[in-house]
mmCIF file of C-alpha atoms in Angstrom:
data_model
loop_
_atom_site.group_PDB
_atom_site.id
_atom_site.type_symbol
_atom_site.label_atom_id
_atom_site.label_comp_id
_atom_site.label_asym_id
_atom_site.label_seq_id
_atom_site.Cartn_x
_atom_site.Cartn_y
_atom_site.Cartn_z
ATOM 1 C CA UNK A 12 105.453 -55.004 187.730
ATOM 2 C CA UNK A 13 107.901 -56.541 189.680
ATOM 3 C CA UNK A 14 110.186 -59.946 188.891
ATOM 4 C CA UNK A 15 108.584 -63.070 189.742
ATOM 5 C CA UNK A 16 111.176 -65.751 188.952
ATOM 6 C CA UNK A 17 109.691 -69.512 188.699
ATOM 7 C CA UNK A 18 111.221 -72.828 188.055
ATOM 8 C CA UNK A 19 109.781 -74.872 185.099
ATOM 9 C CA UNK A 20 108.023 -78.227 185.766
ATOM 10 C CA UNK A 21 111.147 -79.923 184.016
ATOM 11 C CA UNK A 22 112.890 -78.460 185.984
ATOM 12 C CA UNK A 23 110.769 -79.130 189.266
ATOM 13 C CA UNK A 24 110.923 -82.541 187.834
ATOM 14 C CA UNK A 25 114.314 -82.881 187.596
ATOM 15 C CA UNK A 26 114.959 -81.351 190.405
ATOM 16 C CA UNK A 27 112.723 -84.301 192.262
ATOM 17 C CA UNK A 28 115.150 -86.788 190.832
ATOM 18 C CA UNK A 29 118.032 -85.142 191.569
ATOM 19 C CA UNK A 30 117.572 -85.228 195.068
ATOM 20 C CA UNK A 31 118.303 -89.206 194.889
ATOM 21 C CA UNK A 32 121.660 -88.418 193.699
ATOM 22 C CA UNK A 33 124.759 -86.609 195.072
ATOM 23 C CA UNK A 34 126.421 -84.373 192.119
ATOM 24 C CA UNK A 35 125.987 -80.684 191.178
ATOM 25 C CA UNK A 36 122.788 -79.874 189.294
ATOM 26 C CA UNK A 37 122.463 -76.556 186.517
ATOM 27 C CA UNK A 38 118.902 -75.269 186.522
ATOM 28 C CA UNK A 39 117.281 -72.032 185.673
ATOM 29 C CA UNK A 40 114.934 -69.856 187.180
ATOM 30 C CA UNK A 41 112.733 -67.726 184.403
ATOM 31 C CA UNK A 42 110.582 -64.718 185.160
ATOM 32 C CA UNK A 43 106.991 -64.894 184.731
ATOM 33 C CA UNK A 44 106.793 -61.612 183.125
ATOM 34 C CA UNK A 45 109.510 -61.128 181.463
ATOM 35 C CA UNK A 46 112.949 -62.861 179.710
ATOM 36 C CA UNK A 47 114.882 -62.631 182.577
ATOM 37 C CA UNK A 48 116.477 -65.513 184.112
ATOM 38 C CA UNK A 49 119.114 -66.949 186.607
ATOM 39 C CA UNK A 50 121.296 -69.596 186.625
ATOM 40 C CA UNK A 51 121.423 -71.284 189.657
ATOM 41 C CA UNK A 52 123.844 -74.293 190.257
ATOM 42 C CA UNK A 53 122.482 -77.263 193.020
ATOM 43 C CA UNK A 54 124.876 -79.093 194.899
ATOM 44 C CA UNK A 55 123.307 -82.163 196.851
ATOM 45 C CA UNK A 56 125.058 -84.419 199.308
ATOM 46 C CA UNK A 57 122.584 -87.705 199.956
ATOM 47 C CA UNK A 58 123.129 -89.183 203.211
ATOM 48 C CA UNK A 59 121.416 -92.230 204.437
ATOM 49 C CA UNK A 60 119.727 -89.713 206.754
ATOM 50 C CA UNK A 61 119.501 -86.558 205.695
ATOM 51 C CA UNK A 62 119.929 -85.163 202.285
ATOM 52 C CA UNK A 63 121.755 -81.550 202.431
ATOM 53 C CA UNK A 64 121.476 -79.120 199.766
ATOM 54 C CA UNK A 65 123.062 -76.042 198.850
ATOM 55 C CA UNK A 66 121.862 -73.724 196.313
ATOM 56 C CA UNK A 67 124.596 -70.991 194.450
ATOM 57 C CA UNK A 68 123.061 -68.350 192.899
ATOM 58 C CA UNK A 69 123.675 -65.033 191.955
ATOM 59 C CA UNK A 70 127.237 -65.001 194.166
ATOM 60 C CA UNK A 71 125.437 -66.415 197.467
ATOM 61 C CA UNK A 72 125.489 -70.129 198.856
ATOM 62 C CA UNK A 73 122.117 -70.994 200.202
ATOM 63 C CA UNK A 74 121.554 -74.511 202.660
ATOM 64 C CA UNK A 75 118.850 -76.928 203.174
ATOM 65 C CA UNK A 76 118.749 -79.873 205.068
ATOM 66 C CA UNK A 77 115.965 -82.531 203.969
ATOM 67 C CA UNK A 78 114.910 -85.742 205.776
ATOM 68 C CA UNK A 79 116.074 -88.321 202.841
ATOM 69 C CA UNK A 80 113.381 -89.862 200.997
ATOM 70 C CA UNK A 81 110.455 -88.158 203.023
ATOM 71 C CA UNK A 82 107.274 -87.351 200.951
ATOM 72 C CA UNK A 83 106.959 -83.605 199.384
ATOM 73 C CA UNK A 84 110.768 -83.006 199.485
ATOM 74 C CA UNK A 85 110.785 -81.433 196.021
ATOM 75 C CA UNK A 86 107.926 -79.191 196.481
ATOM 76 C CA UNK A 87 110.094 -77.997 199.645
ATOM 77 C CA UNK A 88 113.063 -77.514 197.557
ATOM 78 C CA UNK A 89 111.619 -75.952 195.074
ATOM 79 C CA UNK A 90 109.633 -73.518 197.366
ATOM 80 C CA UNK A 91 113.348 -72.619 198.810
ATOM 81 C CA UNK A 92 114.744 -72.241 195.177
ATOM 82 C CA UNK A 93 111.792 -69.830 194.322
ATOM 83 C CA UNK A 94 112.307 -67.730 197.707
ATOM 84 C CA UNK A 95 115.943 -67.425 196.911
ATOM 85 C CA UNK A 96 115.314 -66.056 193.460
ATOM 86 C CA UNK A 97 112.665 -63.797 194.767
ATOM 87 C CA UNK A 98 114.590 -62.278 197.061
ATOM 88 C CA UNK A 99 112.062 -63.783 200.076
ATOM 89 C CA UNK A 100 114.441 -66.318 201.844
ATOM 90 C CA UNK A 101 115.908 -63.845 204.801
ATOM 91 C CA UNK A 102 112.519 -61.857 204.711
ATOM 92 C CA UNK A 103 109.491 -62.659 207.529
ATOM 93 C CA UNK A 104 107.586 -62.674 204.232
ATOM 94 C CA UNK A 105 105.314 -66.128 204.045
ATOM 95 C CA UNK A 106 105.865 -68.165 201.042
ATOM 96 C CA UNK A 107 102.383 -68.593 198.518
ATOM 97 C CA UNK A 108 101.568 -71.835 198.503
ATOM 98 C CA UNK A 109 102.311 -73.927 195.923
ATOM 99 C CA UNK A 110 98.944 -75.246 193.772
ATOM 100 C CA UNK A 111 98.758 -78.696 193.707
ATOM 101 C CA UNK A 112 96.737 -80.383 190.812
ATOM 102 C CA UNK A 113 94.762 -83.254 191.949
ATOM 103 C CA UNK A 114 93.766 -85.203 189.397
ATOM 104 C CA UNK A 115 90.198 -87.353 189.923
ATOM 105 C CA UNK A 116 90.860 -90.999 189.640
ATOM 106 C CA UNK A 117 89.895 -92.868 186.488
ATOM 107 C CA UNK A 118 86.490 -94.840 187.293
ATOM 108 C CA UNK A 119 87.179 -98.603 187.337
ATOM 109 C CA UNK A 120 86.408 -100.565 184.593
ATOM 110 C CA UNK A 121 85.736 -103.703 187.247
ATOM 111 C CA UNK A 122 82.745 -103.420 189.755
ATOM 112 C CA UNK A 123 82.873 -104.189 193.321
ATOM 113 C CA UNK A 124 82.268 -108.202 192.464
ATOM 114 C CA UNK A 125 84.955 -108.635 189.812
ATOM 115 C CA UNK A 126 87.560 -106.089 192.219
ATOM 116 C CA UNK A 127 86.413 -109.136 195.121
ATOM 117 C CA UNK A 128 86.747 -111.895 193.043
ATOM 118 C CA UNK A 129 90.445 -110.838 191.720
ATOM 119 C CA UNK A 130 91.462 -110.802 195.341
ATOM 120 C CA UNK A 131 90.131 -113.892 195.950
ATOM 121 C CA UNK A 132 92.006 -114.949 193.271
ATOM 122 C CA UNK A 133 95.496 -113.262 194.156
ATOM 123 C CA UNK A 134 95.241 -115.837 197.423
ATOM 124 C CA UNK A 135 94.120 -118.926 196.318
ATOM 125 C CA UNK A 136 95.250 -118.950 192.532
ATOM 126 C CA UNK A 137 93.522 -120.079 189.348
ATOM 127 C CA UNK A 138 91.632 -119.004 186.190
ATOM 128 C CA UNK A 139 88.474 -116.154 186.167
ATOM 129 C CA UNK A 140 86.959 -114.699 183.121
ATOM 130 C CA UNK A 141 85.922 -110.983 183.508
ATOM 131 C CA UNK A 142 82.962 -109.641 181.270
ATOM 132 C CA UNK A 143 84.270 -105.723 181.433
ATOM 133 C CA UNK A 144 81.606 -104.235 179.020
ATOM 134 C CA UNK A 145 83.758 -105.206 175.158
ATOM 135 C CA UNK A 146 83.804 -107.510 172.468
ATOM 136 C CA UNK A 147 85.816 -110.339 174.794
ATOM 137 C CA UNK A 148 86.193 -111.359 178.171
ATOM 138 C CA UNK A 149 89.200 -110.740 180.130
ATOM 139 C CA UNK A 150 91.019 -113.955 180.912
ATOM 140 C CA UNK A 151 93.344 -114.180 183.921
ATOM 141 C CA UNK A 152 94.868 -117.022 185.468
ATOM 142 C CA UNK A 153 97.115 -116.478 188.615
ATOM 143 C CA UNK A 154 99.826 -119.041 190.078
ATOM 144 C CA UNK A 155 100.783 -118.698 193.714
ATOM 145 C CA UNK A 156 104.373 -119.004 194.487
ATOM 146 C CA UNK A 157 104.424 -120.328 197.755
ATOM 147 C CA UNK A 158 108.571 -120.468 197.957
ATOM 148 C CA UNK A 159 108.740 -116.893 198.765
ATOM 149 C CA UNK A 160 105.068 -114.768 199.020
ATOM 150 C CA UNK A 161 104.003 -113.470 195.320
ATOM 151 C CA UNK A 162 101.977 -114.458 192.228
ATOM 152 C CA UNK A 163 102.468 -115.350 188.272
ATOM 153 C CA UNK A 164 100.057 -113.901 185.966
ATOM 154 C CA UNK A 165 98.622 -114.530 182.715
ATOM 155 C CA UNK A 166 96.076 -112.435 181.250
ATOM 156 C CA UNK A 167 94.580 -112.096 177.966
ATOM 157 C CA UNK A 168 91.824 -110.673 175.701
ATOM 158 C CA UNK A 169 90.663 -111.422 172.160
ATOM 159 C CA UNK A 170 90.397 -114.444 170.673
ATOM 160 C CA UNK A 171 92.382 -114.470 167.203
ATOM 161 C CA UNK A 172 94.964 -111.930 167.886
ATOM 162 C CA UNK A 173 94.717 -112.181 171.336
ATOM 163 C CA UNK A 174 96.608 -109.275 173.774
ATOM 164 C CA UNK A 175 98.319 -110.839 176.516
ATOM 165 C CA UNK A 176 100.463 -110.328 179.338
ATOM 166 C CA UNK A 177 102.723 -112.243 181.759
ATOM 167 C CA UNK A 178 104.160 -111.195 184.558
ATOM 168 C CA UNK A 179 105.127 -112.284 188.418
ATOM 169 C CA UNK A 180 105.348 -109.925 191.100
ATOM 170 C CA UNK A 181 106.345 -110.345 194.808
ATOM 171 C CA UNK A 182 105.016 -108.949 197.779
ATOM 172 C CA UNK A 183 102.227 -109.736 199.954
ATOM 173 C CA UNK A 184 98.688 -109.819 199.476
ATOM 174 C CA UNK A 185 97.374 -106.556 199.018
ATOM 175 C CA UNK A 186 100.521 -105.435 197.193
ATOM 176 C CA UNK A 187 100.193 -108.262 194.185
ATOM 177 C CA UNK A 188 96.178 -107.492 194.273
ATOM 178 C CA UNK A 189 96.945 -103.738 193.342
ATOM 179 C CA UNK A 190 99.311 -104.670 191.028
ATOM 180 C CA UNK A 191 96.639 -107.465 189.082
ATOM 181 C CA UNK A 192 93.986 -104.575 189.072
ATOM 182 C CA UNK A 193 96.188 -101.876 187.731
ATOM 183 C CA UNK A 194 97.382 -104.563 185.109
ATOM 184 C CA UNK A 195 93.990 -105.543 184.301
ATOM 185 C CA UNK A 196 92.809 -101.931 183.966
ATOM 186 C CA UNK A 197 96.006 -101.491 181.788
ATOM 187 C CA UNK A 198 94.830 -104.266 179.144
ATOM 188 C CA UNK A 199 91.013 -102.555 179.508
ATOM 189 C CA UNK A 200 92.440 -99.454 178.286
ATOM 190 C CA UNK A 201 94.116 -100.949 175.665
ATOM 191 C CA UNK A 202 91.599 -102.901 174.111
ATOM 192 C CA UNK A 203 88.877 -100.575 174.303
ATOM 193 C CA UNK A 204 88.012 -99.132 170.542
ATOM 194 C CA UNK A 205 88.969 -95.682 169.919
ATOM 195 C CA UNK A 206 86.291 -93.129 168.985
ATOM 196 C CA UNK A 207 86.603 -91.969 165.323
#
């Protein structure tokens, strides 16, 4: 069986962080198979344009230009890493593609109404009690800053031990809307009873 050498996902998350940093990077690459390994040292200069990489490992200096800050740049890197320890970079062979998990998103705990009425809300301000299905109502009351574009929130459920929040965010509309969902979804989690 031959050596398939694969980087960890710390390290392909490190490696995704990394990339928003100049410096030299230690990582490993570790056989799928077996306990081989190789070291592999990353050396990244960040440009405001362009983000260029070079890879040492094993004795040979390996270079990759990225487009800074474009989307998938990691998964590109760490193709190239992979390829290098596999012996595949100089070769016509075609990389595997990489499996990408998509995860299903969480059903809302607002319906359509309560989704329109919070954005409704985000534009005009004011108070709106959501009835998402527990023991209390949701409270939320949202003050418009009209200085510079944004909102201040207030939300809460319970009523003797109440969980609240408070918050302000900037941005425009649809930006502070996603934000007030996300944060009311947040409290919904965390006030929904656990199963024994």
């Amino acid at each position: 069986m031959s050596q398939v050498f694969t980087l960890s996902d710390q390290s392909l998350a490190l490696m995704t962080e990394q990339l928003n940093f100049s410096g030299a990077f230690n990582h490993t690459c570790r056989s799928a198979y077996s306990r081989h390994q190789i070291q592999l040292k990353m050396k990244v200069e960040r440009a405001v344009a362009e983000t260029a990489v070079t890879i040492i490992m094993g004795g040979e200096k390996h270079s990759i230009t990225l487009t800074t800050g474009a989307a998938g740049n990691s998964r590109t890197l760490a193709d190239f890493v992979e390829a290098i320890a596999n012996g595949r970079v100089d070769s016509a062979e075609p990389e595997p593609p990489r499996l990408q998990l998509v995860q299903s998103e969480p059903e809302s705990a607002l319906d359509t109404a309560q989704q329109t009425a919070v954005a409704l809300l985000t534009r005009k301000g004011g108070h709106l009690q959501l009835d998402v299905g527990l023991e209390h109502p949701i409270h939320v009351a949202v003050h418009r800053t009209y200085t510079c574009e944004g909102i201040t929130v207030i939300t809460s459920i319970g009523e003797r031990k109440p969980r609240t929040a408070c918050w302000t965010a900037r941005g425009d509309h649809q930006e502070v809307t996603k934000r007030l969902l996300q944060s009311i979804e947040h409290l919904v989690a965390l006030a929904t009873p656990k199963a024994a």
